[in-house]
CSV table of C-alpha atoms and ligand atoms in Angstrom, one decimal:
chain,number,residue,atom,x,y,z
A,1,MET,CA,-8.2,-15.7,53.5
A,2,LYS,CA,-10.5,-17.7,51.3
A,3,ASP,CA,-13.8,-19.1,52.5
A,4,LEU,CA,-13.4,-22.7,50.8
A,5,LEU,CA,-10.9,-25.4,50.0
A,6,LEU,CA,-12.1,-27.2,47.1
A,7,VAL,CA,-10.5,-30.3,46.7
A,8,THR,CA,-11.3,-32.5,43.5
A,9,ASP,CA,-10.3,-35.6,41.9
A,10,LEU,CA,-9.4,-35.2,38.2
A,11,ASP,CA,-10.3,-38.3,35.7
A,12,HIS,CA,-14.2,-39.1,35.9
A,13,THR,CA,-14.9,-36.6,38.7
A,14,LEU,CA,-14.0,-32.7,37.4
A,15,VAL,CA,-13.3,-34.3,34.0
A,16,GLY,CA,-15.8,-36.4,31.7
A,17,ASP,CA,-18.6,-33.8,30.8
A,18,ARG,CA,-17.2,-31.3,28.9
A,19,GLN,CA,-20.3,-29.0,29.0
A,20,ALA,CA,-20.6,-29.2,32.9
A,21,LEU,CA,-17.0,-28.7,33.2
A,22,THR,CA,-17.4,-25.3,31.1
A,23,CYS,CA,-20.1,-24.3,33.6
A,24,LEU,CA,-18.1,-25.3,36.6
A,25,ASN,CA,-15.2,-23.3,35.5
A,26,ARG,CA,-17.5,-20.2,34.8
A,27,THR,CA,-19.0,-20.4,38.5
A,28,LEU,CA,-15.5,-21.0,39.8
A,29,GLU,CA,-13.9,-18.1,38.2
A,30,ILE,CA,-16.6,-15.7,39.3
A,31,LEU,CA,-15.9,-17.0,43.4
A,32,ARG,CA,-12.0,-17.3,42.5
A,33,SER,CA,-11.2,-14.9,45.1
A,34,ARG,CA,-13.1,-17.3,47.9
A,35,ILE,CA,-12.0,-20.6,46.8
A,36,SER,CA,-8.6,-22.4,47.1
A,37,LEU,CA,-8.7,-24.8,44.4
A,38,VAL,CA,-6.6,-28.3,44.5
A,39,TYR,CA,-6.6,-31.2,42.3
A,40,ALA,CA,-6.3,-34.5,44.0
A,41,THR,CA,-5.3,-37.1,41.4
A,42,GLY,CA,-3.7,-40.6,41.1
A,43,ARG,CA,-2.1,-39.2,37.9
A,44,SER,CA,1.8,-38.3,38.1
A,45,LEU,CA,2.1,-34.3,38.0
A,46,ALA,CA,3.0,-34.7,34.3
A,47,GLY,CA,0.0,-36.5,33.7
A,48,ALA,CA,-2.4,-34.3,35.5
A,49,ARG,CA,-0.9,-31.2,33.5
A,50,GLN,CA,-1.4,-32.9,30.4
A,51,LEU,CA,-5.1,-33.7,31.3
A,52,GLN,CA,-5.0,-29.8,32.2
A,53,GLN,CA,-4.1,-28.7,28.8
A,54,GLU,CA,-6.5,-31.2,27.0
A,55,GLU,CA,-9.5,-30.0,29.1
A,56,SER,CA,-8.8,-26.6,29.6
A,57,LEU,CA,-8.5,-27.0,33.4
A,58,LEU,CA,-8.2,-23.8,35.4
A,59,GLU,CA,-5.1,-23.3,37.2
A,60,PRO,CA,-5.5,-24.5,40.9
A,61,GLU,CA,-3.6,-23.2,43.8
A,62,GLY,CA,-2.5,-26.9,44.7
A,63,TRP,CA,-1.6,-30.0,42.8
A,64,ALA,CA,-2.0,-33.0,45.1
A,65,THR,CA,-0.7,-35.7,42.4
A,66,GLY,CA,0.2,-39.6,43.0
A,67,VAL,CA,-2.7,-40.1,45.1
A,68,GLY,CA,-1.8,-37.4,47.6
A,69,SER,CA,1.8,-38.4,47.9
A,70,THR,CA,3.4,-35.1,46.2
A,71,LEU,CA,2.1,-31.7,46.9
A,72,LEU,CA,2.8,-28.9,45.1
A,73,TRP,CA,1.3,-25.4,46.5
A,74,ARG,CA,1.4,-22.1,44.4
A,75,GLY,CA,3.8,-24.0,42.1
A,76,LYS,CA,6.5,-25.2,44.8
A,77,PRO,CA,6.8,-28.2,46.9
A,78,ASP,CA,5.7,-28.2,50.5
A,79,PRO,CA,8.9,-29.2,53.0
A,80,VAL,CA,6.5,-29.4,55.8
A,81,TRP,CA,4.4,-32.1,53.8
A,82,ASP,CA,7.4,-33.9,52.3
A,83,GLN,CA,9.0,-34.4,55.8
A,84,ARG,CA,6.1,-36.1,57.2
A,85,LEU,CA,6.0,-38.5,54.4
A,86,GLN,CA,9.2,-39.8,55.3
A,87,ARG,CA,8.4,-41.6,58.6
A,88,CYS,CA,8.2,-45.1,58.6
A,89,TRP,CA,8.2,-45.4,54.7
A,90,ASP,CA,10.8,-48.2,53.7
A,91,ARG,CA,9.5,-47.8,49.7
A,92,HIS,CA,12.6,-50.4,49.0
A,93,ALA,CA,11.5,-52.9,51.1
A,94,LEU,CA,8.1,-52.9,50.3
A,95,ALA,CA,9.0,-53.4,46.7
A,96,ALA,CA,11.4,-56.4,47.6
A,97,LEU,CA,8.6,-57.8,49.4
A,98,LEU,CA,6.2,-57.6,47.1
A,99,SER,CA,8.5,-58.9,43.9
A,100,HIS,CA,7.5,-62.2,45.1
A,101,TRP,CA,4.0,-61.7,44.7
A,102,SER,CA,3.2,-63.1,41.3
A,103,GLU,CA,-0.3,-61.5,41.2
A,104,LEU,CA,1.3,-58.0,40.9
A,105,THR,CA,2.6,-56.3,38.0
A,106,LEU,CA,4.7,-53.1,38.9
A,107,GLN,CA,2.9,-49.9,37.1
A,108,PRO,CA,5.3,-48.0,34.5
A,109,ALA,CA,8.0,-45.8,36.2
A,110,SER,CA,6.0,-42.9,35.2
A,111,GLU,CA,3.5,-43.7,37.8
A,112,GLN,CA,6.2,-44.5,40.6
A,113,THR,CA,7.2,-41.6,42.9
A,114,PRO,CA,9.3,-41.5,46.0
A,115,TYR,CA,6.2,-42.1,48.1
A,116,LYS,CA,4.0,-44.0,45.9
A,117,LEU,CA,4.9,-47.5,44.8
A,118,SER,CA,2.0,-48.6,42.3
A,119,TYR,CA,0.9,-52.1,40.9
A,120,GLU,CA,-1.9,-53.7,39.0
A,121,LEU,CA,-3.6,-57.0,40.1
A,122,THR,CA,-3.4,-59.4,37.2
A,123,THR,CA,-6.8,-60.7,38.2
A,124,PRO,CA,-9.1,-57.8,38.9
A,125,ARG,CA,-11.0,-58.1,42.4
A,126,MET,CA,-14.0,-56.6,43.7
A,127,GLY,CA,-16.4,-56.6,46.5
A,128,ALA,CA,-15.5,-59.5,49.1
A,129,GLU,CA,-12.8,-60.4,47.2
A,130,ALA,CA,-11.1,-57.2,46.9
A,131,HIS,CA,-11.4,-57.3,50.6
A,132,GLN,CA,-9.7,-60.5,51.5
A,133,PHE,CA,-7.0,-59.4,49.0
A,134,GLU,CA,-6.3,-56.3,51.3
A,135,GLN,CA,-6.5,-58.3,54.6
A,136,ARG,CA,-3.8,-60.6,53.0
A,137,LEU,CA,-1.8,-57.6,51.8
A,138,ARG,CA,-2.1,-56.2,55.1
A,139,ALA,CA,-0.9,-59.2,56.9
A,140,GLY,CA,1.8,-59.7,54.9
A,141,LEU,CA,3.5,-56.1,55.5
A,142,ARG,CA,2.7,-56.5,59.4
A,143,GLN,CA,4.7,-59.7,59.4
A,144,ALA,CA,7.6,-58.0,57.5
A,145,ASP,CA,7.2,-55.1,59.8
A,146,LEU,CA,6.5,-52.7,57.2
A,147,GLN,CA,3.8,-50.1,57.2
A,148,ALA,CA,1.8,-48.6,54.2
A,149,ARG,CA,-1.4,-47.2,53.5
A,150,ILE,CA,-3.0,-49.6,51.1
A,151,VAL,CA,-5.3,-48.1,48.4
A,152,LEU,CA,-7.2,-50.0,45.6
A,153,SER,CA,-9.0,-48.6,42.8
A,154,SER,CA,-11.1,-49.8,40.1
A,155,GLY,CA,-10.5,-53.6,41.4
A,156,TYR,CA,-7.3,-53.8,39.9
A,157,GLN,CA,-4.7,-50.6,40.5
A,158,LEU,CA,-3.0,-50.9,44.0
A,159,ASP,CA,-0.9,-48.0,45.3
A,160,LEU,CA,1.1,-48.0,48.6
A,161,LEU,CA,1.7,-44.8,50.1
A,162,PRO,CA,3.1,-43.7,53.5
A,163,MET,CA,0.8,-43.8,56.2
A,164,ALA,CA,0.8,-40.0,56.6
A,165,ALA,CA,-0.1,-39.6,52.7
A,166,GLY,CA,-3.4,-39.9,50.5
A,167,LYS,CA,-6.0,-37.5,49.3
A,168,GLY,CA,-7.6,-37.5,52.9
A,169,ALA,CA,-4.5,-36.8,54.7
A,170,VAL,CA,-3.6,-34.0,52.3
A,171,SER,CA,-6.9,-32.6,52.2
A,172,GLY,CA,-6.4,-32.1,56.1
A,173,TYR,CA,-3.1,-30.8,55.9
A,174,LEU,CA,-4.3,-28.0,53.7
A,175,GLN,CA,-7.4,-27.2,55.7
A,176,GLN,CA,-5.0,-26.8,58.7
A,177,LYS,CA,-2.4,-25.0,56.8
A,178,LEU,CA,-4.9,-22.6,55.4
A,179,GLY,CA,-6.5,-22.0,58.9
A,180,LEU,CA,-9.8,-23.2,57.4
A,181,GLN,CA,-12.6,-25.5,59.7
A,182,PRO,CA,-13.9,-28.6,58.1
A,183,HIS,CA,-17.1,-27.1,57.1
A,184,GLN,CA,-15.3,-24.9,54.9
A,185,VAL,CA,-13.7,-27.7,52.7
A,186,LEU,CA,-15.3,-29.6,50.0
A,187,CYS,CA,-13.9,-32.8,48.6
A,188,CYS,CA,-15.1,-34.5,45.2
A,189,GLY,CA,-14.4,-38.1,43.8
A,190,ASP,CA,-15.5,-41.1,42.1
A,191,SER,CA,-13.3,-44.2,43.1
A,192,GLY,CA,-11.6,-46.1,45.6
A,193,ASN,CA,-8.8,-43.4,45.8
A,194,ASP,CA,-11.0,-40.9,46.7
A,195,ARG,CA,-12.4,-42.4,49.9
A,196,SER,CA,-10.1,-41.2,52.4
A,197,MET,CA,-11.0,-37.5,51.5
A,198,LEU,CA,-14.9,-38.3,51.1
A,199,GLY,CA,-14.7,-39.8,54.8
A,200,GLY,CA,-12.9,-36.7,56.3
A,201,PRO,CA,-14.6,-34.6,58.6
A,202,TRP,CA,-15.7,-32.1,56.0
A,203,TRP,CA,-18.0,-31.7,53.2
A,204,GLY,CA,-17.9,-34.3,50.4
A,205,VAL,CA,-19.6,-35.2,47.1
A,206,MET,CA,-19.6,-38.3,45.3
A,207,VAL,CA,-20.4,-38.0,41.6
A,208,SER,CA,-23.8,-40.3,40.2
A,209,ASN,CA,-20.9,-42.2,38.1
A,210,ALA,CA,-18.9,-43.5,41.3
A,211,ARG,CA,-17.2,-46.6,40.9
A,212,PRO,CA,-18.6,-49.7,42.4
A,213,GLU,CA,-16.0,-49.8,45.2
A,214,LEU,CA,-16.8,-46.3,46.4
A,215,LEU,CA,-20.7,-46.7,46.2
A,216,ALA,CA,-19.9,-50.2,48.3
A,217,TRP,CA,-17.9,-48.1,51.1
A,218,TRP,CA,-20.8,-45.3,50.8
A,219,ARG,CA,-23.6,-48.0,51.7
A,220,GLN,CA,-21.7,-49.2,54.8
A,221,VAL,CA,-20.8,-45.9,56.0
A,222,ARG,CA,-23.0,-43.2,54.5
A,223,PRO,CA,-21.2,-40.2,56.2
A,224,ASP,CA,-23.9,-37.2,56.9
A,225,THR,CA,-21.4,-34.8,55.5
A,226,LEU,CA,-21.3,-36.8,52.2
A,227,LEU,CA,-23.6,-35.6,49.2
A,228,ARG,CA,-24.6,-38.6,47.0
A,229,SER,CA,-25.3,-36.3,44.0
A,230,ASN,CA,-27.7,-37.7,41.3
A,231,ARG,CA,-25.7,-35.8,38.8
A,232,HIS,CA,-22.3,-36.9,37.1
A,233,HIS,CA,-18.7,-35.7,36.7
A,234,ALA,CA,-18.7,-31.8,37.3
A,235,GLY,CA,-22.1,-31.4,37.3
A,236,ALA,CA,-22.3,-33.0,40.8
A,237,ILE,CA,-19.5,-30.5,41.9
A,238,LEU,CA,-22.0,-27.6,40.9
A,239,HIS,CA,-24.7,-29.6,42.7
A,240,ALA,CA,-22.7,-29.5,46.0
A,241,LEU,CA,-21.8,-25.7,45.4
A,242,ASP,CA,-25.7,-25.0,44.8
A,243,THR,CA,-26.9,-27.2,47.9
A,244,LEU,CA,-24.4,-27.4,50.6
A,245,PRO,CA,-24.1,-25.0,53.0
A,246,LEU,CA,-20.8,-23.6,51.6
A,247,LEU,CA,-19.9,-20.0,50.7
A,248,LEU,CA,-22.6,-18.7,53.0
B,1,GLC,C1,-4.2,-43.2,38.3
B,1,GLC,C2,-2.4,-43.4,38.4
B,1,GLC,C3,-2.2,-45.0,39.1
B,1,GLC,C4,-3.2,-45.3,40.2
B,1,GLC,C5,-4.8,-45.2,40.0
B,1,GLC,C6,-5.3,-45.2,41.2
B,1,GLC,O1,-4.8,-44.0,37.3
B,1,GLC,O2,-2.0,-43.3,37.0
B,1,GLC,O3,-0.9,-44.9,39.4
B,1,GLC,O4,-2.7,-46.4,40.6
B,1,GLC,O5,-4.7,-43.7,39.7
B,1,GLC,O6,-5.1,-44.6,42.4
B,2,MG,MG1,-11.4,-40.4,39.5
């Protein structure tokens, strides 16, 4: 059994500083027998694999793509995970409802999956405006008797996922699947779609280049299991591995 589940976002977290990434990869290779590595990204699997090639990323045990809506474990889909997502999820009805929202534009087909419905906001919204938008959307879904997890990132990327999906949910699922305790999990991220995993009952690290929406959340919640690193990109992950009580 491994001693640590390391779940990291890709864009602007693991990827963004080549030198720090090389250094982190070297460290991870040394610790490889003790760590289960998972990439948790908003990208599709194809997009994530492309980035893996471009940036020479290590081969992970798990790919949690589409904002934690698709899980590939050691190269295979996980049927237990897939089954969980089907509950209370009506993608077709959600898309029909939101086709009337003129402020939303559907993202390209390459970004859509059976368990992820993604849009862009025509007018980006930050802070209180983003919050109001989420409230309005939540009310709209309630009125139509539909359920979905709402994930807003960078002020304009909107993902609707089954309630059982998301980066936090997939991290919790993998923690249990691997028989690990929360203190044996480290999640790393920079933006809104990382919030659910950074707010989990395990260790987290937020890069110094975190997006404003993540910083705003951190200022409100300040989880004591979350390291707000003063180092950016992969450097922050190294910082967490060096300073948090992991792999003792
Ligand atoms: C990635 C995905 C996009 C998603 C965004 C935020 O950029 O490609 O579909 O909306 O992450 O989660
Ligand atoms: Mg990111």
